[in-house]
Tab-separated table of C-alpha atoms in Angstrom:
chain	number	residue	atom	x	y	z
A	1	MET	CA	-19.324	12.120	-45.176
A	2	ILE	CA	-21.863	11.091	-47.821
A	3	ALA	CA	-25.415	10.580	-46.572
A	4	ILE	CA	-27.670	8.105	-48.343
A	5	ILE	CA	-31.273	8.864	-47.491
A	6	ASP	CA	-32.857	5.779	-45.942
A	7	TYR	CA	-36.620	6.170	-46.188
A	8	GLY	CA	-37.679	2.549	-46.530
A	9	ALA	CA	-37.185	2.284	-50.285
A	10	GLY	CA	-35.899	-0.976	-51.702
A	11	ASN	CA	-32.306	-1.992	-52.291
A	12	ILE	CA	-30.574	1.170	-51.066
A	13	ARG	CA	-27.647	-0.932	-49.920
A	14	SER	CA	-26.637	-1.307	-53.549
A	15	VAL	CA	-25.676	2.378	-53.460
A	16	SER	CA	-23.663	2.076	-50.242
A	17	ASN	CA	-21.997	-1.063	-51.636
A	18	ALA	CA	-20.995	0.879	-54.756
A	19	LEU	CA	-19.540	3.758	-52.722
A	20	GLN	CA	-17.657	1.325	-50.504
A	21	ARG	CA	-16.182	-0.378	-53.570
A	22	MET	CA	-14.922	3.057	-54.580
A	23	GLY	CA	-13.416	3.569	-51.116
A	24	THR	CA	-15.896	6.269	-50.052
A	25	ASP	CA	-17.420	6.307	-46.576
A	26	CYS	CA	-21.161	6.790	-46.339
A	27	ILE	CA	-24.027	6.487	-43.892
A	28	LEU	CA	-27.595	5.327	-44.445
A	29	THR	CA	-29.816	7.700	-42.517
A	30	ALA	CA	-33.199	9.391	-42.237
A	31	ASP	CA	-31.963	11.820	-39.596
A	32	ALA	CA	-32.524	15.435	-40.688
A	33	GLU	CA	-29.426	16.786	-38.941
A	34	LYS	CA	-27.143	14.118	-40.349
A	35	ILE	CA	-28.520	14.740	-43.834
A	36	ARG	CA	-28.241	18.519	-43.512
A	37	SER	CA	-24.641	18.358	-42.339
A	38	ALA	CA	-23.480	15.758	-44.907
A	39	GLU	CA	-20.961	16.809	-47.507
A	40	LYS	CA	-23.115	15.266	-50.225
A	41	VAL	CA	-26.477	13.517	-50.270
A	42	ILE	CA	-27.712	10.591	-52.367
A	43	PHE	CA	-31.435	9.925	-52.685
A	44	PRO	CA	-31.884	6.429	-54.125
A	45	GLY	CA	-35.041	4.483	-54.622
A	46	VAL	CA	-36.697	1.382	-55.927
A	47	GLY	CA	-40.382	0.915	-55.305
A	48	GLU	CA	-43.772	2.525	-55.644
A	49	ALA	CA	-44.068	6.333	-55.669
A	50	SER	CA	-47.032	7.026	-53.375
A	51	TYR	CA	-45.730	4.616	-50.724
A	52	ALA	CA	-42.254	6.162	-50.938
A	53	MET	CA	-43.666	9.711	-50.707
A	54	GLU	CA	-45.692	8.767	-47.635
A	55	ASN	CA	-42.511	7.492	-46.008
A	56	LEU	CA	-40.709	10.749	-46.818
A	57	LYS	CA	-43.554	12.745	-45.265
A	58	ARG	CA	-43.643	10.608	-42.160
A	59	LYS	CA	-39.948	11.270	-41.646
A	60	LYS	CA	-40.460	14.979	-42.565
A	61	LEU	CA	-37.909	14.599	-45.353
A	62	ASP	CA	-40.299	16.075	-47.939
A	63	THR	CA	-39.770	19.544	-46.456
A	64	LEU	CA	-36.072	19.041	-45.718
A	65	ILE	CA	-34.864	17.883	-49.146
A	66	PRO	CA	-35.776	21.006	-51.194
A	67	THR	CA	-33.917	23.209	-48.674
A	68	LEU	CA	-30.602	21.332	-48.923
A	69	THR	CA	-27.677	23.211	-50.432
A	70	GLN	CA	-24.921	20.577	-50.826
A	71	PRO	CA	-24.563	18.459	-54.000
A	72	PHE	CA	-27.550	16.117	-54.091
A	73	LEU	CA	-28.084	13.111	-56.395
A	74	GLY	CA	-31.468	11.447	-56.936
A	75	ILE	CA	-31.491	7.963	-58.465
A	76	CYS	CA	-34.404	6.255	-60.318
A	77	LEU	CA	-37.514	6.653	-58.128
A	78	GLY	CA	-35.558	9.320	-56.236
A	79	MET	CA	-35.381	11.371	-59.440
A	80	GLN	CA	-39.083	10.844	-60.157
A	81	LEU	CA	-40.014	12.010	-56.647
A	82	MET	CA	-37.979	15.198	-57.227
A	83	CYS	CA	-40.374	16.123	-60.076
A	84	LYS	CA	-43.681	18.039	-59.789
A	85	GLU	CA	-45.910	15.021	-59.794
A	86	THR	CA	-46.134	11.405	-60.918
A	87	GLU	CA	-48.960	9.376	-62.369
A	88	GLU	CA	-47.866	6.475	-60.188
A	89	GLY	CA	-50.413	6.488	-57.366
A	90	SER	CA	-51.338	10.103	-58.424
A	91	THR	CA	-48.517	11.365	-56.232
A	92	LYS	CA	-47.410	14.959	-55.747
A	93	GLY	CA	-43.607	15.133	-55.810
A	94	LEU	CA	-41.020	17.422	-54.222
A	95	GLY	CA	-41.319	19.922	-57.087
A	96	ILE	CA	-37.589	20.500	-57.568
A	97	PHE	CA	-37.706	19.723	-61.290
A	98	ASN	CA	-40.385	21.176	-63.526
A	99	SER	CA	-41.340	17.816	-65.006
A	100	GLU	CA	-44.244	15.419	-64.871
A	101	VAL	CA	-43.738	11.673	-64.502
A	102	LYS	CA	-45.894	9.463	-66.712
A	103	LYS	CA	-46.379	5.771	-67.343
A	104	PHE	CA	-44.788	4.402	-70.508
A	105	GLN	CA	-47.529	4.053	-73.116
A	106	VAL	CA	-45.400	2.614	-75.880
A	107	ASP	CA	-45.482	-0.342	-78.204
A	108	LEU	CA	-42.578	-1.896	-76.314
A	109	LYS	CA	-42.218	-4.053	-73.239
A	110	VAL	CA	-42.686	-2.399	-69.858
A	111	PRO	CA	-40.734	-2.088	-67.569
A	112	HIS	CA	-37.976	-0.522	-69.632
A	113	MET	CA	-35.411	-2.964	-68.306
A	114	GLY	CA	-31.790	-3.269	-69.292
A	115	TRP	CA	-28.937	-1.242	-70.743
A	116	ASN	CA	-29.575	1.904	-72.766
A	117	ASN	CA	-27.527	4.856	-73.994
A	118	HIS	CA	-28.301	8.579	-73.841
A	119	LYS	CA	-27.941	11.953	-75.514
A	120	LYS	CA	-26.281	14.462	-73.294
A	121	CYS	CA	-25.642	18.120	-72.902
A	122	GLN	CA	-22.431	19.360	-71.331
A	123	SER	CA	-22.578	18.346	-67.727
A	124	LYS	CA	-19.950	17.697	-65.110
A	125	ILE	CA	-21.459	14.455	-63.921
A	126	PHE	CA	-21.103	13.012	-67.447
A	127	ASN	CA	-17.375	13.819	-67.626
A	128	GLY	CA	-15.519	11.015	-69.371
A	129	ILE	CA	-18.772	9.287	-70.352
A	130	ASP	CA	-19.618	8.860	-74.009
A	131	PRO	CA	-23.282	8.927	-75.164
A	132	ASN	CA	-22.706	5.447	-76.607
A	133	HIS	CA	-21.961	4.102	-73.165
A	134	ASP	CA	-24.908	2.278	-71.665
A	135	PHE	CA	-26.418	2.545	-68.217
A	136	TYR	CA	-28.723	0.040	-66.514
A	137	PHE	CA	-32.392	1.078	-66.335
A	138	VAL	CA	-35.429	-0.472	-64.643
A	139	HIS	CA	-38.579	1.655	-64.652
A	140	SER	CA	-42.187	1.736	-65.843
A	141	TYR	CA	-42.654	5.503	-65.440
A	142	TYR	CA	-40.570	8.265	-67.042
A	143	ALA	CA	-39.979	11.975	-66.486
A	144	GLU	CA	-40.909	14.213	-69.417
A	145	PRO	CA	-38.063	16.357	-70.710
A	146	CYS	CA	-38.196	19.880	-69.229
A	147	GLU	CA	-35.837	22.856	-68.843
A	148	HIS	CA	-33.945	20.954	-66.119
A	149	CYS	CA	-33.236	17.963	-68.368
A	150	ILE	CA	-29.492	17.499	-69.073
A	151	ALA	CA	-29.657	14.158	-70.899
A	152	THR	CA	-32.334	12.112	-72.648
A	153	SER	CA	-32.779	8.471	-73.657
A	154	GLU	CA	-35.111	6.763	-76.103
A	155	TYR	CA	-37.624	4.030	-75.399
A	156	GLY	CA	-40.493	4.450	-77.840
A	157	ILE	CA	-40.463	8.091	-76.779
A	158	THR	CA	-37.758	10.503	-75.615
A	159	PHE	CA	-37.569	10.745	-71.847
A	160	SER	CA	-35.469	12.587	-69.332
A	161	THR	CA	-32.555	10.424	-68.271
A	162	ALA	CA	-30.713	13.053	-66.183
A	163	MET	CA	-31.731	16.379	-64.669
A	164	GLN	CA	-30.100	19.243	-62.850
A	165	LYS	CA	-31.189	22.402	-61.074
A	166	ASP	CA	-28.705	24.299	-58.882
A	167	ASN	CA	-27.183	21.739	-56.456
A	168	PHE	CA	-29.758	19.057	-57.349
A	169	TRP	CA	-28.790	16.342	-59.802
A	170	ALA	CA	-30.738	13.241	-60.716
A	171	VAL	CA	-30.516	10.232	-62.997
A	172	GLN	CA	-33.165	7.741	-64.076
A	173	PHE	CA	-30.744	4.825	-64.429
A	174	HIS	CA	-28.878	2.986	-61.689
A	175	PRO	CA	-25.240	4.130	-61.682
A	176	GLU	CA	-24.593	1.716	-58.800
A	177	LYS	CA	-25.515	-1.190	-61.104
A	178	SER	CA	-24.035	0.167	-64.333
A	179	GLY	CA	-20.551	-1.298	-64.213
A	180	LYS	CA	-17.522	0.931	-64.693
A	181	ILE	CA	-19.513	3.663	-66.463
A	182	GLY	CA	-21.832	3.950	-63.491
A	183	GLU	CA	-18.838	4.182	-61.183
A	184	GLN	CA	-17.465	6.991	-63.354
A	185	LEU	CA	-20.708	8.945	-62.936
A	186	LEU	CA	-20.700	8.411	-59.173
A	187	LYS	CA	-17.050	9.479	-59.071
A	188	ASN	CA	-17.926	12.650	-61.009
A	189	PHE	CA	-20.680	13.382	-58.503
A	190	LEU	CA	-18.385	12.775	-55.536
A	191	GLU	CA	-15.872	15.187	-57.058
A	192	LEU	CA	-18.397	18.021	-57.566
B	1	MET	CA	-31.657	2.080	-77.864
B	2	LEU	CA	-32.319	-0.706	-75.379
B	3	LYS	CA	-29.752	-3.494	-75.740
B	4	LYS	CA	-30.182	-7.265	-75.808
B	5	ARG	CA	-28.770	-8.796	-72.633
B	6	ILE	CA	-26.303	-11.675	-72.222
B	7	ILE	CA	-26.729	-13.445	-68.888
B	8	PRO	CA	-24.395	-16.151	-67.549
B	9	CYS	CA	-26.048	-18.476	-65.043
B	10	LEU	CA	-24.159	-19.993	-62.102
B	11	ASP	CA	-25.369	-23.053	-60.222
B	12	ILE	CA	-24.557	-22.855	-56.531
B	13	LYS	CA	-24.313	-25.711	-54.063
B	14	ASN	CA	-23.315	-25.124	-50.442
B	15	GLY	CA	-22.019	-21.690	-51.356
B	16	ARG	CA	-19.784	-22.907	-54.201
B	17	THR	CA	-20.218	-23.028	-57.971
B	18	VAL	CA	-20.973	-26.536	-59.084
B	19	LYS	CA	-19.938	-26.907	-62.677
B	20	GLY	CA	-16.258	-27.001	-63.461
B	21	ILE	CA	-14.825	-23.810	-64.743
B	22	ASN	CA	-11.749	-23.314	-66.851
B	23	PHE	CA	-11.325	-19.599	-66.828
B	24	LEU	CA	-7.812	-18.360	-66.805
B	25	ASN	CA	-6.785	-15.857	-64.182
B	26	ILE	CA	-9.211	-17.071	-61.574
B	27	ARG	CA	-7.641	-17.902	-58.273
B	28	ASP	CA	-10.507	-20.061	-57.053
B	29	ALA	CA	-12.729	-21.464	-59.782
B	30	GLY	CA	-15.295	-22.670	-57.282
B	31	ASP	CA	-15.792	-19.290	-55.680
B	32	PRO	CA	-18.973	-17.707	-57.056
B	33	VAL	CA	-17.811	-14.207	-56.106
B	34	GLU	CA	-14.569	-14.517	-58.078
B	35	LEU	CA	-16.402	-15.963	-61.042
B	36	ALA	CA	-19.122	-13.295	-60.906
B	37	LYS	CA	-16.539	-10.514	-60.847
B	38	ASN	CA	-14.794	-12.069	-63.800
B	39	TYR	CA	-18.036	-12.262	-65.812
B	40	ALA	CA	-18.915	-8.672	-64.912
B	41	GLU	CA	-15.501	-7.489	-66.083
B	42	GLN	CA	-15.890	-9.400	-69.343
B	43	GLY	CA	-19.130	-7.579	-70.121
B	44	ALA	CA	-21.941	-9.791	-68.836
B	45	ASP	CA	-25.098	-7.657	-68.625
B	46	GLU	CA	-26.593	-9.424	-65.619
B	47	LEU	CA	-25.968	-12.609	-63.661
B	48	VAL	CA	-28.265	-15.345	-62.397
B	49	PHE	CA	-27.400	-17.533	-59.396
B	50	LEU	CA	-29.438	-20.676	-58.896
B	51	ASP	CA	-29.039	-22.385	-55.564
B	52	ILE	CA	-29.504	-26.067	-56.259
B	53	THR	CA	-29.161	-27.137	-52.649
B	54	ALA	CA	-31.884	-24.815	-51.435
B	55	THR	CA	-32.557	-26.731	-48.264
B	56	ILE	CA	-33.484	-24.795	-45.163
B	57	GLU	CA	-30.186	-25.533	-43.406
B	58	LYS	CA	-28.233	-24.135	-46.331
B	59	ARG	CA	-30.233	-20.893	-46.581
B	60	LYS	CA	-27.867	-19.003	-44.339
B	61	THR	CA	-24.924	-19.901	-46.563
B	62	LEU	CA	-26.849	-18.494	-49.515
B	63	ILE	CA	-27.720	-15.259	-47.707
B	64	SER	CA	-24.122	-14.583	-46.756
B	65	LEU	CA	-23.021	-15.431	-50.293
B	66	VAL	CA	-25.560	-12.947	-51.719
B	67	GLU	CA	-24.190	-10.273	-49.379
B	68	LYS	CA	-20.678	-10.937	-50.652
B	69	ILE	CA	-21.749	-10.853	-54.292
B	70	ALA	CA	-23.661	-7.597	-53.751
B	71	ALA	CA	-20.633	-6.017	-52.131
B	72	GLU	CA	-18.314	-7.049	-54.959
B	73	ILE	CA	-20.085	-6.807	-58.305
B	74	ASN	CA	-21.362	-3.720	-60.099
B	75	ILE	CA	-24.043	-5.198	-62.377
B	76	PRO	CA	-27.536	-6.487	-61.524
B	77	PHE	CA	-28.009	-10.055	-60.367
B	78	THR	CA	-30.892	-12.447	-59.766
B	79	VAL	CA	-31.020	-15.223	-57.176
B	80	GLY	CA	-33.289	-18.262	-57.188
B	81	GLY	CA	-33.698	-21.845	-56.105
B	82	GLY	CA	-36.408	-23.083	-53.811
B	83	ILE	CA	-37.976	-19.696	-52.988
B	84	SER	CA	-41.557	-20.252	-51.871
B	85	SER	CA	-42.374	-17.373	-49.519
B	86	VAL	CA	-42.286	-13.597	-49.269
B	87	LYS	CA	-39.964	-13.952	-46.272
B	88	GLN	CA	-37.380	-15.940	-48.237
B	89	ALA	CA	-37.532	-13.408	-51.067
B	90	TYR	CA	-37.184	-10.532	-48.603
B	91	ASP	CA	-34.084	-12.080	-47.045
B	92	LEU	CA	-32.386	-12.424	-50.436
B	93	LEU	CA	-33.374	-8.944	-51.654
B	94	HIS	CA	-32.370	-7.425	-48.339
B	95	ALA	CA	-29.000	-9.170	-48.635
B	96	GLY	CA	-28.510	-7.319	-51.924
B	97	ALA	CA	-30.030	-9.380	-54.763
B	98	ASP	CA	-31.620	-7.125	-57.379
B	99	LYS	CA	-34.197	-9.710	-58.400
B	100	ILE	CA	-35.379	-13.094	-57.248
B	101	THR	CA	-36.610	-15.913	-59.456
B	102	ILE	CA	-39.345	-18.377	-58.577
B	103	ASN	CA	-40.448	-21.476	-60.442
B	104	SER	CA	-42.319	-24.479	-58.952
B	105	ALA	CA	-43.672	-22.441	-56.030
B	106	ALA	CA	-45.385	-20.037	-58.446
B	107	VAL	CA	-47.100	-22.886	-60.264
B	108	LYS	CA	-48.292	-24.439	-57.021
B	109	ASN	CA	-49.314	-21.087	-55.532
B	110	PRO	CA	-49.785	-18.455	-58.273
B	111	LYS	CA	-50.776	-15.869	-55.655
B	112	LEU	CA	-47.127	-15.811	-54.613
B	113	ILE	CA	-46.377	-13.791	-57.769
B	114	GLU	CA	-48.859	-11.105	-56.692
B	115	GLU	CA	-47.600	-11.098	-53.132
B	116	LEU	CA	-44.016	-10.646	-54.246
B	117	SER	CA	-44.691	-7.987	-56.876
B	118	SER	CA	-46.936	-5.905	-54.633
B	119	ARG	CA	-44.395	-6.094	-51.842
B	120	PHE	CA	-41.189	-5.515	-53.809
B	121	GLY	CA	-42.288	-4.218	-57.229
B	122	ASN	CA	-42.654	-6.318	-60.369
B	123	GLN	CA	-39.185	-5.314	-61.591
B	124	CYS	CA	-37.593	-7.766	-59.161
B	125	VAL	CA	-39.901	-10.745	-59.701
B	126	VAL	CA	-38.584	-13.106	-62.376
B	127	VAL	CA	-40.815	-16.123	-62.941
B	128	ALA	CA	-39.004	-19.085	-64.458
B	129	ILE	CA	-40.810	-21.558	-66.701
B	130	ASP	CA	-39.394	-24.957	-67.593
B	131	THR	CA	-41.236	-26.068	-70.708
B	132	ASN	CA	-41.328	-29.305	-72.662
B	133	PHE	CA	-43.134	-30.395	-75.830
B	134	ILE	CA	-45.598	-33.197	-75.044
B	135	HIS	CA	-49.122	-34.081	-76.191
B	136	ASN	CA	-48.384	-31.974	-79.271
B	137	ASP	CA	-48.074	-28.745	-77.276
B	138	TRP	CA	-45.727	-26.897	-74.933
B	139	PHE	CA	-46.435	-27.656	-71.270
B	140	VAL	CA	-45.036	-26.311	-68.004
B	141	PHE	CA	-42.893	-28.662	-65.895
B	142	ILE	CA	-41.881	-28.209	-62.268
B	143	HIS	CA	-39.434	-29.710	-59.762
B	144	GLY	CA	-36.444	-29.178	-62.001
B	145	GLY	CA	-38.293	-30.485	-65.052
B	146	LYS	CA	-39.226	-33.797	-63.415
B	147	LYS	CA	-42.945	-33.203	-62.974
B	148	GLU	CA	-45.440	-32.434	-65.700
B	149	THR	CA	-48.268	-29.963	-64.985
B	150	ILE	CA	-51.619	-29.230	-66.636
B	151	TYR	CA	-50.537	-25.710	-67.608
B	152	LYS	CA	-49.886	-24.906	-71.223
B	153	THR	CA	-46.828	-22.686	-71.471
B	154	LEU	CA	-48.504	-19.800	-73.304
B	155	ASP	CA	-51.425	-19.716	-70.857
B	156	TRP	CA	-49.070	-19.774	-67.902
B	157	ALA	CA	-46.936	-16.975	-69.380
B	158	LYS	CA	-50.035	-14.778	-69.710
B	159	GLU	CA	-51.031	-15.659	-66.165
B	160	ILE	CA	-47.588	-14.663	-64.889
B	161	GLU	CA	-47.885	-11.255	-66.532
B	162	LYS	CA	-51.428	-10.744	-65.258
B	163	ARG	CA	-50.350	-11.517	-61.706
B	164	GLY	CA	-47.474	-9.048	-61.771
B	165	GLY	CA	-44.393	-11.010	-62.813
B	166	GLY	CA	-41.766	-8.588	-64.119
B	167	GLU	CA	-39.870	-10.947	-66.382
B	168	ILE	CA	-40.065	-14.528	-67.691
B	169	LEU	CA	-37.068	-16.871	-67.738
B	170	LEU	CA	-38.056	-19.502	-70.279
B	171	THR	CA	-36.043	-22.723	-70.350
B	172	THR	CA	-36.905	-25.233	-73.044
B	173	MET	CA	-36.170	-28.767	-71.865
B	174	THR	CA	-36.019	-30.115	-75.403
B	175	GLN	CA	-32.882	-28.023	-75.928
B	176	ASP	CA	-31.346	-27.651	-72.480
B	177	GLY	CA	-27.853	-29.133	-72.428
B	178	THR	CA	-27.943	-30.158	-76.107
B	179	LYS	CA	-26.035	-27.155	-77.527
B	180	ARG	CA	-28.285	-27.426	-80.608
B	181	GLY	CA	-29.487	-23.855	-80.269
B	182	PHE	CA	-32.388	-22.146	-78.548
B	183	GLU	CA	-35.918	-23.332	-79.238
B	184	ILE	CA	-37.228	-20.527	-81.402
B	185	ASP	CA	-40.936	-21.221	-81.807
B	186	ILE	CA	-42.072	-21.267	-78.188
B	187	THR	CA	-39.683	-18.452	-77.257
B	188	LYS	CA	-41.160	-16.284	-79.990
B	189	SER	CA	-44.737	-17.211	-79.046
B	190	VAL	CA	-44.187	-16.352	-75.384
B	191	SER	CA	-42.358	-13.127	-76.203
B	192	ASN	CA	-45.121	-12.015	-78.573
B	193	GLU	CA	-47.823	-12.996	-76.108
B	194	VAL	CA	-46.619	-11.010	-73.099
B	195	ASN	CA	-45.579	-7.395	-72.650
B	196	ILE	CA	-42.794	-8.151	-70.157
B	197	PRO	CA	-39.200	-9.116	-71.033
B	198	VAL	CA	-38.423	-12.747	-71.870
B	199	ILE	CA	-35.057	-14.349	-71.127
B	200	ALA	CA	-34.421	-17.355	-73.383
B	201	SER	CA	-32.563	-20.310	-71.898
B	202	GLY	CA	-31.538	-23.769	-72.994
B	203	GLY	CA	-29.529	-24.925	-75.970
B	204	ALA	CA	-26.854	-22.268	-76.477
B	205	GLY	CA	-23.874	-23.919	-78.139
B	206	LYS	CA	-22.603	-21.679	-80.921
B	207	LEU	CA	-22.306	-17.973	-81.654
B	208	GLU	CA	-25.020	-18.202	-84.343
B	209	HIS	CA	-27.572	-19.360	-81.790
B	210	PHE	CA	-27.657	-15.937	-80.147
B	211	PRO	CA	-28.686	-13.740	-83.109
B	212	ASP	CA	-31.201	-16.459	-83.935
B	213	VAL	CA	-32.919	-16.225	-80.545
B	214	PHE	CA	-32.848	-12.408	-80.550
B	215	LEU	CA	-34.035	-11.888	-84.144
B	216	ASN	CA	-36.265	-14.913	-84.704
B	217	GLY	CA	-37.095	-15.853	-81.135
B	218	LYS	CA	-37.788	-12.197	-80.178
B	219	ALA	CA	-36.020	-12.759	-76.858
B	220	ASP	CA	-35.014	-9.734	-74.804
B	221	ALA	CA	-32.127	-11.560	-73.170
B	222	ALA	CA	-30.312	-14.881	-73.522
B	223	LEU	CA	-29.039	-17.006	-70.672
B	224	ALA	CA	-26.384	-19.690	-70.841
B	225	ALA	CA	-24.211	-21.601	-68.426
B	226	SER	CA	-21.766	-24.227	-69.652
B	227	ILE	CA	-20.574	-22.497	-72.824
B	228	PHE	CA	-19.401	-19.605	-70.685
B	229	HIS	CA	-18.117	-21.702	-67.786
B	230	PHE	CA	-16.071	-23.920	-70.057
B	231	ASN	CA	-14.992	-20.904	-72.089
B	232	GLU	CA	-16.331	-22.423	-75.298
B	233	ILE	CA	-17.658	-18.960	-76.080
B	234	SER	CA	-16.230	-15.916	-74.357
B	235	ILE	CA	-18.508	-13.000	-73.612
B	236	PRO	CA	-16.327	-10.428	-75.429
B	237	ASN	CA	-16.239	-12.642	-78.548
B	238	LEU	CA	-19.981	-13.194	-78.393
B	239	LYS	CA	-20.651	-9.486	-78.057
B	240	ASN	CA	-18.344	-8.621	-80.955
B	241	TYR	CA	-20.085	-11.212	-83.081
B	242	LEU	CA	-23.530	-9.842	-82.183
B	243	ARG	CA	-22.388	-6.302	-82.995
B	244	GLU	CA	-21.244	-7.508	-86.426
B	245	GLN	CA	-24.741	-8.934	-86.908
B	246	ASN	CA	-26.215	-5.513	-86.056
B	247	ILE	CA	-27.820	-6.747	-82.854
B	248	PRO	CA	-27.983	-3.899	-80.320
B	249	ILE	CA	-25.556	-4.915	-77.604
B	250	ARG	CA	-23.712	-3.158	-74.807
């Protein structure tokens, strides 16, 4: 069973919808035992960082998540919360990735909204995905590239578009809204 | 590189698409879910659904339709039509819409923009402007373009950004339905004036109109309805054409 962490962040049903379209069963849950015993865990998120982090703390998920050992995928805000800290609401993150999250200070429109491509390293979750393929992004903050960065994208600056450390994976874009390419990435994750 | 977006718009009445459609390979041309899936498969970057009934009794139909669309399509979509409260927006977002769009209600109660963006994040608040050229300037119109307001379009666009709107959907009434091309001047002015994305709407009729609105109108996205519904321009053809013109496109 795939567990999607339900911590009050916006639009998490888009992830369960995507998995259901692919014929994969999943549960939305904030229950520590259900999350710990899941085969894989997805940590989605749309919303504001400090509010989301408070919700994680209230549900004691901030201490649970870093101890998980099954394949884990953070999406968008989920990925940003897995970093050391974020400028959004001056929020301390889960510290899984050694990266800081900053607000875009670029001569371009913010949020970075729409379809963008990436540069990748070899990574299993990008199997069958070409760097010219675009994913759908919506974000005003970005994670700085660090040693855990496995793919980058460009928007005025180079930012971390995917990260990995041990069993923890994360992407800045929304695979659940990125058409067939997004489904391919989710499929790769489910097959890890 | 961030790509320019192509956005088909579907008008919905009582849970069905209103305008006639002549797509091939569609079992039910009036079914918005079928049509949406077809557009997504053809390469549409996002979709917009405007509920033109938008009466209270019909709300439930819209909510269940949004749930069906969210379950079926794998690209982002926006829903609008008669939204005037945080509760209405919540219901649509909770049903699976990625963004909501507001128009007249924002003009009448600009605080609504702040309420929505602080509650749901500015990324899902699209503020639509219907603009027309009168008194030698561009003014904002409401109630489906029937009622003139005192707002100048550029001032209102800045106000939308200041209050937390995440995107502007700009429809120029001088062009809408004419197929003469997008109105470049006001689109460019609005896009230059604000630091949020601008979706240009109104006037798409030929392939050449799209590079024009992206390059000269500085639009971040272009929306059209009838040319896609009547298959006068197919999305794959449009995208190939834009690629040939060196416009960044998915």
